[in-house]
PDB file of C-alpha atoms in Angstrom:
ATOM      1  CA  MET A   1     -23.473 -56.412  19.974  1.00  0.00           C
ATOM      2  CA  CYS A   2     -24.673 -59.975  19.594  1.00  0.00           C
ATOM      3  CA  GLY A   3     -27.561 -61.209  21.729  1.00  0.00           C
ATOM      4  CA  ARG A   4     -29.075 -64.023  19.696  1.00  0.00           C
ATOM      5  CA  PHE A   5     -27.948 -66.149  16.752  1.00  0.00           C
ATOM      6  CA  SER A   6     -28.671 -69.248  14.708  1.00  0.00           C
ATOM      7  CA  VAL A   7     -26.612 -72.312  13.863  1.00  0.00           C
ATOM      8  CA  THR A   8     -27.753 -74.856  11.305  1.00  0.00           C
ATOM      9  CA  LEU A   9     -24.559 -76.550  10.116  1.00  0.00           C
ATOM     10  CA  PRO A  10     -24.441 -80.249  11.114  1.00  0.00           C
ATOM     11  CA  ASN A  11     -21.885 -81.087  13.788  1.00  0.00           C
ATOM     12  CA  ASP A  12     -19.794 -83.298  11.526  1.00  0.00           C
ATOM     13  CA  ALA A  13     -19.704 -80.580   8.869  1.00  0.00           C
ATOM     14  CA  MET A  14     -18.551 -78.050  11.502  1.00  0.00           C
ATOM     15  CA  ALA A  15     -15.756 -80.342  12.575  1.00  0.00           C
ATOM     16  CA  GLN A  16     -14.650 -80.780   8.959  1.00  0.00           C
ATOM     17  CA  LEU A  17     -14.867 -77.058   8.160  1.00  0.00           C
ATOM     18  CA  PHE A  18     -12.690 -76.069  11.122  1.00  0.00           C
ATOM     19  CA  ALA A  19     -10.442 -79.167  10.977  1.00  0.00           C
ATOM     20  CA  ALA A  20     -11.381 -79.835  14.606  1.00  0.00           C
ATOM     21  CA  GLN A  21     -11.901 -82.945  16.721  1.00  0.00           C
ATOM     22  CA  PRO A  22     -15.567 -82.928  17.844  1.00  0.00           C
ATOM     23  CA  ALA A  23     -16.588 -83.520  21.448  1.00  0.00           C
ATOM     24  CA  ASN A  24     -19.197 -86.163  22.225  1.00  0.00           C
ATOM     25  CA  ALA A  25     -21.868 -83.875  23.711  1.00  0.00           C
ATOM     26  CA  LEU A  26     -22.269 -81.043  21.226  1.00  0.00           C
ATOM     27  CA  PRO A  27     -25.399 -78.841  21.228  1.00  0.00           C
ATOM     28  CA  ARG A  28     -28.267 -79.984  19.051  1.00  0.00           C
ATOM     29  CA  VAL A  29     -28.617 -78.473  15.580  1.00  0.00           C
ATOM     30  CA  PRO A  30     -30.338 -76.829  13.869  1.00  0.00           C
ATOM     31  CA  ASN A  31     -31.076 -74.124  16.414  1.00  0.00           C
ATOM     32  CA  PHE A  32     -32.576 -70.943  14.982  1.00  0.00           C
ATOM     33  CA  ASN A  33     -32.699 -69.133  18.324  1.00  0.00           C
ATOM     34  CA  VAL A  34     -29.480 -69.542  20.318  1.00  0.00           C
ATOM     35  CA  CYS A  35     -29.849 -67.501  23.507  1.00  0.00           C
ATOM     36  CA  PRO A  36     -27.482 -66.337  26.246  1.00  0.00           C
ATOM     37  CA  THR A  37     -26.534 -69.068  28.766  1.00  0.00           C
ATOM     38  CA  ASN A  38     -27.223 -71.758  26.112  1.00  0.00           C
ATOM     39  CA  ALA A  39     -24.477 -74.215  25.222  1.00  0.00           C
ATOM     40  CA  VAL A  40     -22.862 -73.112  21.959  1.00  0.00           C
ATOM     41  CA  HIS A  41     -20.414 -74.609  19.464  1.00  0.00           C
ATOM     42  CA  VAL A  42     -16.884 -73.368  20.075  1.00  0.00           C
ATOM     43  CA  VAL A  43     -13.602 -74.063  18.302  1.00  0.00           C
ATOM     44  CA  ARG A  44     -10.409 -73.722  20.313  1.00  0.00           C
ATOM     45  CA  SER A  45      -6.839 -74.776  19.744  1.00  0.00           C
ATOM     46  CA  GLY A  46      -4.871 -76.986  22.122  1.00  0.00           C
ATOM     47  CA  GLU A  47      -1.808 -79.187  22.338  1.00  0.00           C
ATOM     48  CA  THR A  48      -3.482 -81.910  20.266  1.00  0.00           C
ATOM     49  CA  GLY A  49      -4.935 -79.558  17.656  1.00  0.00           C
ATOM     50  CA  ARG A  50      -8.310 -77.894  17.275  1.00  0.00           C
ATOM     51  CA  GLN A  51     -11.323 -79.035  19.270  1.00  0.00           C
ATOM     52  CA  LEU A  52     -15.016 -78.458  18.618  1.00  0.00           C
ATOM     53  CA  LEU A  53     -16.790 -78.468  21.959  1.00  0.00           C
ATOM     54  CA  PRO A  54     -19.736 -76.979  23.867  1.00  0.00           C
ATOM     55  CA  MET A  55     -19.389 -73.929  26.106  1.00  0.00           C
ATOM     56  CA  ARG A  56     -21.825 -71.808  28.068  1.00  0.00           C
ATOM     57  CA  TRP A  57     -22.505 -68.550  26.251  1.00  0.00           C
ATOM     58  CA  GLY A  58     -21.929 -66.108  29.076  1.00  0.00           C
ATOM     59  CA  PHE A  59     -18.349 -65.586  30.222  1.00  0.00           C
ATOM     60  CA  LEU A  60     -17.828 -66.172  33.971  1.00  0.00           C
ATOM     61  CA  PRO A  61     -14.773 -64.475  35.518  1.00  0.00           C
ATOM     62  CA  HIS A  62     -13.019 -66.565  38.143  1.00  0.00           C
ATOM     63  CA  TRP A  63     -14.169 -64.280  40.971  1.00  0.00           C
ATOM     64  CA  TYR A  64     -17.891 -64.927  40.370  1.00  0.00           C
ATOM     65  CA  LYS A  65     -19.106 -67.052  43.297  1.00  0.00           C
ATOM     66  CA  THR A  66     -22.188 -68.219  41.376  1.00  0.00           C
ATOM     67  CA  GLU A  67     -23.276 -68.156  37.732  1.00  0.00           C
ATOM     68  CA  ASN A  68     -25.394 -65.130  38.628  1.00  0.00           C
ATOM     69  CA  GLY A  69     -22.615 -63.494  40.619  1.00  0.00           C
ATOM     70  CA  GLY A  70     -22.333 -60.486  38.333  1.00  0.00           C
ATOM     71  CA  PRO A  71     -23.420 -59.064  34.959  1.00  0.00           C
ATOM     72  CA  LEU A  72     -24.117 -61.541  32.160  1.00  0.00           C
ATOM     73  CA  LEU A  73     -21.041 -61.176  29.938  1.00  0.00           C
ATOM     74  CA  ILE A  74     -22.125 -62.481  26.545  1.00  0.00           C
ATOM     75  CA  ASN A  75     -20.119 -59.855  24.620  1.00  0.00           C
ATOM     76  CA  ALA A  76     -16.652 -58.353  25.066  1.00  0.00           C
ATOM     77  CA  ARG A  77     -15.687 -55.103  23.350  1.00  0.00           C
ATOM     78  CA  ALA A  78     -12.630 -55.428  21.109  1.00  0.00           C
ATOM     79  CA  GLU A  79     -11.497 -51.924  21.977  1.00  0.00           C
ATOM     80  CA  THR A  80     -11.027 -52.737  25.685  1.00  0.00           C
ATOM     81  CA  LEU A  81     -10.537 -56.504  25.556  1.00  0.00           C
ATOM     82  CA  ALA A  82      -6.884 -56.405  26.588  1.00  0.00           C
ATOM     83  CA  GLU A  83      -7.549 -53.993  29.472  1.00  0.00           C
ATOM     84  CA  LYS A  84     -10.670 -55.235  31.258  1.00  0.00           C
ATOM     85  CA  PRO A  85      -9.802 -57.392  34.295  1.00  0.00           C
ATOM     86  CA  ALA A  86     -12.517 -59.887  33.357  1.00  0.00           C
ATOM     87  CA  PHE A  87     -11.150 -60.439  29.844  1.00  0.00           C
ATOM     88  CA  ARG A  88      -7.462 -59.549  29.568  1.00  0.00           C
ATOM     89  CA  ALA A  89      -6.039 -62.984  30.459  1.00  0.00           C
ATOM     90  CA  ALA A  90      -8.457 -64.704  28.072  1.00  0.00           C
ATOM     91  CA  CYS A  91      -7.593 -62.188  25.356  1.00  0.00           C
ATOM     92  CA  ARG A  92      -3.948 -63.161  25.722  1.00  0.00           C
ATOM     93  CA  ASP A  93      -4.229 -66.928  26.175  1.00  0.00           C
ATOM     94  CA  ARG A  94      -7.774 -68.238  25.548  1.00  0.00           C
ATOM     95  CA  ARG A  95      -9.182 -67.104  22.233  1.00  0.00           C
ATOM     96  CA  CYS A  96     -11.746 -69.169  20.360  1.00  0.00           C
ATOM     97  CA  LEU A  97     -14.288 -69.140  17.526  1.00  0.00           C
ATOM     98  CA  LEU A  98     -18.061 -69.407  17.970  1.00  0.00           C
ATOM     99  CA  VAL A  99     -19.854 -71.064  15.061  1.00  0.00           C
ATOM    100  CA  ALA A 100     -23.026 -69.473  13.667  1.00  0.00           C
ATOM    101  CA  THR A 101     -25.137 -69.333  10.520  1.00  0.00           C
ATOM    102  CA  GLY A 102     -26.517 -65.859  11.180  1.00  0.00           C
ATOM    103  CA  PHE A 103     -27.433 -63.519  14.009  1.00  0.00           C
ATOM    104  CA  TYR A 104     -30.214 -61.145  15.019  1.00  0.00           C
ATOM    105  CA  GLU A 105     -30.335 -57.454  15.781  1.00  0.00           C
ATOM    106  CA  TRP A 106     -33.220 -55.163  16.675  1.00  0.00           C
ATOM    107  CA  THR A 107     -34.422 -51.678  15.837  1.00  0.00           C
ATOM    108  CA  LYS A 108     -37.532 -49.918  17.167  1.00  0.00           C
ATOM    109  CA  ASP A 109     -40.499 -48.534  15.264  1.00  0.00           C
ATOM    110  CA  ALA A 110     -42.284 -45.265  16.029  1.00  0.00           C
ATOM    111  CA  GLU A 111     -44.286 -46.933  18.809  1.00  0.00           C
ATOM    112  CA  GLY A 112     -41.211 -48.410  20.454  1.00  0.00           C
ATOM    113  CA  ASN A 113     -41.848 -51.990  19.295  1.00  0.00           C
ATOM    114  CA  ARG A 114     -38.739 -54.126  18.850  1.00  0.00           C
ATOM    115  CA  MET A 115     -38.278 -55.056  15.188  1.00  0.00           C
ATOM    116  CA  PRO A 116     -35.889 -57.988  14.566  1.00  0.00           C
ATOM    117  CA  TRP A 117     -33.484 -58.321  11.650  1.00  0.00           C
ATOM    118  CA  TYR A 118     -31.615 -61.431  10.563  1.00  0.00           C
ATOM    119  CA  ILE A 119     -28.014 -60.943   9.437  1.00  0.00           C
ATOM    120  CA  HIS A 120     -26.108 -63.539   7.418  1.00  0.00           C
ATOM    121  CA  ARG A 121     -23.272 -63.916   4.961  1.00  0.00           C
ATOM    122  CA  ARG A 122     -24.147 -63.077   1.371  1.00  0.00           C
ATOM    123  CA  ASP A 123     -22.391 -66.227   0.176  1.00  0.00           C
ATOM    124  CA  GLY A 124     -24.377 -68.456   2.555  1.00  0.00           C
ATOM    125  CA  ALA A 125     -21.228 -69.704   4.306  1.00  0.00           C
ATOM    126  CA  PRO A 126     -21.120 -70.286   8.069  1.00  0.00           C
ATOM    127  CA  ILE A 127     -19.932 -67.444  10.283  1.00  0.00           C
ATOM    128  CA  ALA A 128     -17.035 -67.607  12.719  1.00  0.00           C
ATOM    129  CA  PHE A 129     -17.356 -65.095  15.559  1.00  0.00           C
ATOM    130  CA  ALA A 130     -14.156 -64.179  17.375  1.00  0.00           C
ATOM    131  CA  GLY A 131     -14.502 -65.219  20.997  1.00  0.00           C
ATOM    132  CA  ILE A 132     -12.730 -65.685  24.306  1.00  0.00           C
ATOM    133  CA  TRP A 133     -13.239 -68.443  26.844  1.00  0.00           C
ATOM    134  CA  GLN A 134     -12.724 -69.134  30.534  1.00  0.00           C
ATOM    135  CA  ASN A 135     -13.131 -72.199  32.734  1.00  0.00           C
ATOM    136  CA  TRP A 136     -15.232 -71.347  35.785  1.00  0.00           C
ATOM    137  CA  GLY A 137     -15.519 -73.320  39.015  1.00  0.00           C
ATOM    138  CA  LYS A 138     -12.968 -75.380  40.918  1.00  0.00           C
ATOM    139  CA  ASP A 139     -14.406 -78.859  41.421  1.00  0.00           C
ATOM    140  CA  ASP A 140     -16.045 -79.329  38.009  1.00  0.00           C
ATOM    141  CA  PRO A 141     -14.835 -76.486  35.752  1.00  0.00           C
ATOM    142  CA  ASN A 142     -17.459 -75.166  33.370  1.00  0.00           C
ATOM    143  CA  PRO A 143     -16.111 -73.700  30.096  1.00  0.00           C
ATOM    144  CA  THR A 144     -17.735 -70.347  29.319  1.00  0.00           C
ATOM    145  CA  CYS A 145     -17.318 -67.883  26.469  1.00  0.00           C
ATOM    146  CA  ALA A 146     -18.159 -64.446  25.088  1.00  0.00           C
ATOM    147  CA  VAL A 147     -18.415 -63.020  21.580  1.00  0.00           C
ATOM    148  CA  VAL A 148     -15.944 -60.255  20.764  1.00  0.00           C
ATOM    149  CA  THR A 149     -17.683 -57.215  19.254  1.00  0.00           C
ATOM    150  CA  THR A 150     -16.505 -54.183  17.353  1.00  0.00           C
ATOM    151  CA  ALA A 151     -17.960 -51.027  15.843  1.00  0.00           C
ATOM    152  CA  ALA A 152     -20.458 -51.801  13.101  1.00  0.00           C
ATOM    153  CA  ASN A 153     -19.324 -51.413   9.519  1.00  0.00           C
ATOM    154  CA  LEU A 154     -21.328 -49.177   7.189  1.00  0.00           C
ATOM    155  CA  THR A 155     -23.527 -52.064   6.088  1.00  0.00           C
ATOM    156  CA  LEU A 156     -24.811 -52.829   9.583  1.00  0.00           C
ATOM    157  CA  SER A 157     -24.659 -49.341  11.061  1.00  0.00           C
ATOM    158  CA  ALA A 158     -28.141 -48.750   9.643  1.00  0.00           C
ATOM    159  CA  ILE A 159     -29.557 -51.078  12.295  1.00  0.00           C
ATOM    160  CA  HIS A 160     -26.996 -51.077  15.125  1.00  0.00           C
ATOM    161  CA  HIS A 161     -23.750 -49.402  16.173  1.00  0.00           C
ATOM    162  CA  ARG A 162     -22.025 -52.672  17.193  1.00  0.00           C
ATOM    163  CA  MET A 163     -21.480 -56.031  15.528  1.00  0.00           C
ATOM    164  CA  PRO A 164     -19.721 -59.318  16.249  1.00  0.00           C
ATOM    165  CA  LEU A 165     -16.112 -59.547  15.116  1.00  0.00           C
ATOM    166  CA  ILE A 166     -16.357 -61.925  12.151  1.00  0.00           C
ATOM    167  CA  LEU A 167     -13.207 -63.719  11.035  1.00  0.00           C
ATOM    168  CA  GLU A 168     -12.441 -65.166   7.622  1.00  0.00           C
ATOM    169  CA  PRO A 169     -10.822 -68.619   7.346  1.00  0.00           C
ATOM    170  CA  ASP A 170      -7.365 -67.197   6.619  1.00  0.00           C
ATOM    171  CA  ASP A 171      -7.519 -65.367   9.963  1.00  0.00           C
ATOM    172  CA  TRP A 172      -8.573 -68.309  12.125  1.00  0.00           C
ATOM    173  CA  PRO A 173      -5.014 -69.546  12.827  1.00  0.00           C
ATOM    174  CA  LEU A 174      -3.886 -66.121  13.998  1.00  0.00           C
ATOM    175  CA  TRP A 175      -6.893 -65.603  16.264  1.00  0.00           C
ATOM    176  CA  LEU A 176      -6.532 -69.086  17.740  1.00  0.00           C
ATOM    177  CA  GLY A 177      -2.853 -68.508  18.479  1.00  0.00           C
ATOM    178  CA  GLU A 178      -1.642 -71.060  15.949  1.00  0.00           C
ATOM    179  CA  ALA A 179       0.167 -68.532  13.756  1.00  0.00           C
ATOM    180  CA  GLY A 180       2.088 -66.516  16.294  1.00  0.00           C
ATOM    181  CA  LYS A 181       1.178 -63.135  17.720  1.00  0.00           C
ATOM    182  CA  GLY A 182      -0.642 -60.210  16.178  1.00  0.00           C
ATOM    183  CA  ALA A 183      -4.307 -61.089  16.730  1.00  0.00           C
ATOM    184  CA  ALA A 184      -5.004 -57.489  17.763  1.00  0.00           C
ATOM    185  CA  ALA A 185      -4.727 -56.508  14.100  1.00  0.00           C
ATOM    186  CA  LEU A 186      -7.870 -58.554  13.403  1.00  0.00           C
ATOM    187  CA  MET A 187     -10.100 -56.571  15.765  1.00  0.00           C
ATOM    188  CA  VAL A 188     -11.609 -54.209  13.189  1.00  0.00           C
ATOM    189  CA  PRO A 189     -15.002 -54.114  11.403  1.00  0.00           C
ATOM    190  CA  GLY A 190     -15.296 -56.636   8.612  1.00  0.00           C
ATOM    191  CA  ASN A 191     -15.549 -56.268   4.847  1.00  0.00           C
ATOM    192  CA  GLU A 192     -18.596 -54.257   3.754  1.00  0.00           C
ATOM    193  CA  GLU A 193     -19.574 -56.844   1.137  1.00  0.00           C
ATOM    194  CA  VAL A 194     -19.667 -59.922   3.378  1.00  0.00           C
ATOM    195  CA  LEU A 195     -23.007 -59.490   5.182  1.00  0.00           C
ATOM    196  CA  ALA A 196     -26.635 -58.917   4.224  1.00  0.00           C
ATOM    197  CA  PHE A 197     -29.755 -58.580   6.361  1.00  0.00           C
ATOM    198  CA  HIS A 198     -33.549 -58.683   6.189  1.00  0.00           C
ATOM    199  CA  ARG A 199     -36.525 -58.116   8.469  1.00  0.00           C
ATOM    200  CA  VAL A 200     -38.012 -61.164  10.175  1.00  0.00           C
ATOM    201  CA  ALA A 201     -41.168 -61.741  12.196  1.00  0.00           C
ATOM    202  CA  ARG A 202     -41.297 -60.665  15.823  1.00  0.00           C
ATOM    203  CA  ASP A 203     -41.672 -64.291  16.923  1.00  0.00           C
ATOM    204  CA  VAL A 204     -37.940 -64.346  17.634  1.00  0.00           C
ATOM    205  CA  ASN A 205     -38.429 -61.671  20.301  1.00  0.00           C
ATOM    206  CA  SER A 206     -39.297 -64.613  22.564  1.00  0.00           C
ATOM    207  CA  ASN A 207     -36.391 -66.752  23.720  1.00  0.00           C
ATOM    208  CA  ARG A 208     -38.773 -69.737  23.571  1.00  0.00           C
ATOM    209  CA  ALA A 209     -39.411 -69.410  19.847  1.00  0.00           C
ATOM    210  CA  SER A 210     -37.959 -72.039  17.537  1.00  0.00           C
ATOM    211  CA  GLY A 211     -38.041 -73.215  13.950  1.00  0.00           C
ATOM    212  CA  ALA A 212     -36.746 -72.251  10.525  1.00  0.00           C
ATOM    213  CA  GLN A 213     -39.528 -69.676  10.077  1.00  0.00           C
ATOM    214  CA  LEU A 214     -37.656 -67.378  12.469  1.00  0.00           C
ATOM    215  CA  ILE A 215     -35.142 -66.467   9.756  1.00  0.00           C
ATOM    216  CA  GLU A 216     -37.603 -66.174   6.855  1.00  0.00           C
ATOM    217  CA  PRO A 217     -37.851 -62.660   5.343  1.00  0.00           C
ATOM    218  CA  LEU A 218     -41.054 -60.768   6.002  1.00  0.00           C
ATOM    219  CA  PRO A 219     -43.179 -60.348   2.856  1.00  0.00           C
ATOM    220  CA  ALA A 220     -42.415 -57.115   1.035  1.00  0.00           C
TER     221      ALA A 220
END
């Protein structure tokens, strides 16, 4: 799954990387502790090309009467994405990319304490999570999104059984619907050599924590 992540790439660099037109009110960066319900950086494709814009992380199906009208849907399983009533229309017509630098996962020690790990690309490049989006609300629609997840590859299975679906640049056009159909073929665990991870301090267990020290490796 994906429950917390970081994003440190400047907004103008994001727009250039994804060849997207940036919105005026993008979330502030760097943010080393992006939490559910925060505004996140999302790339989507439209009639005028790609857009980089903010969305609420927490997908809201149209039948939710309030933002708390049901479970908090920050993740969507790739295996059932096309079948779940909440996600199937978005899977077909509203796919997007969420921009990140790295993400966190947790294991537990013998006493049951939550031990955080920071996961990032070995090459230091930004990460593009596969996502889906949905406008929610009638009078003033609020764009919302979820990260698509898949079974963990062997690299990450040591710390968790799920992981975000990470897409390489060559796959972005297909996921965004710019290169025809066939995006379902992308919904598999990523290359074993792409990601690395290290233990970080438990400060990040708090959703109020901030700062670059959150991603620093613990001393050996």
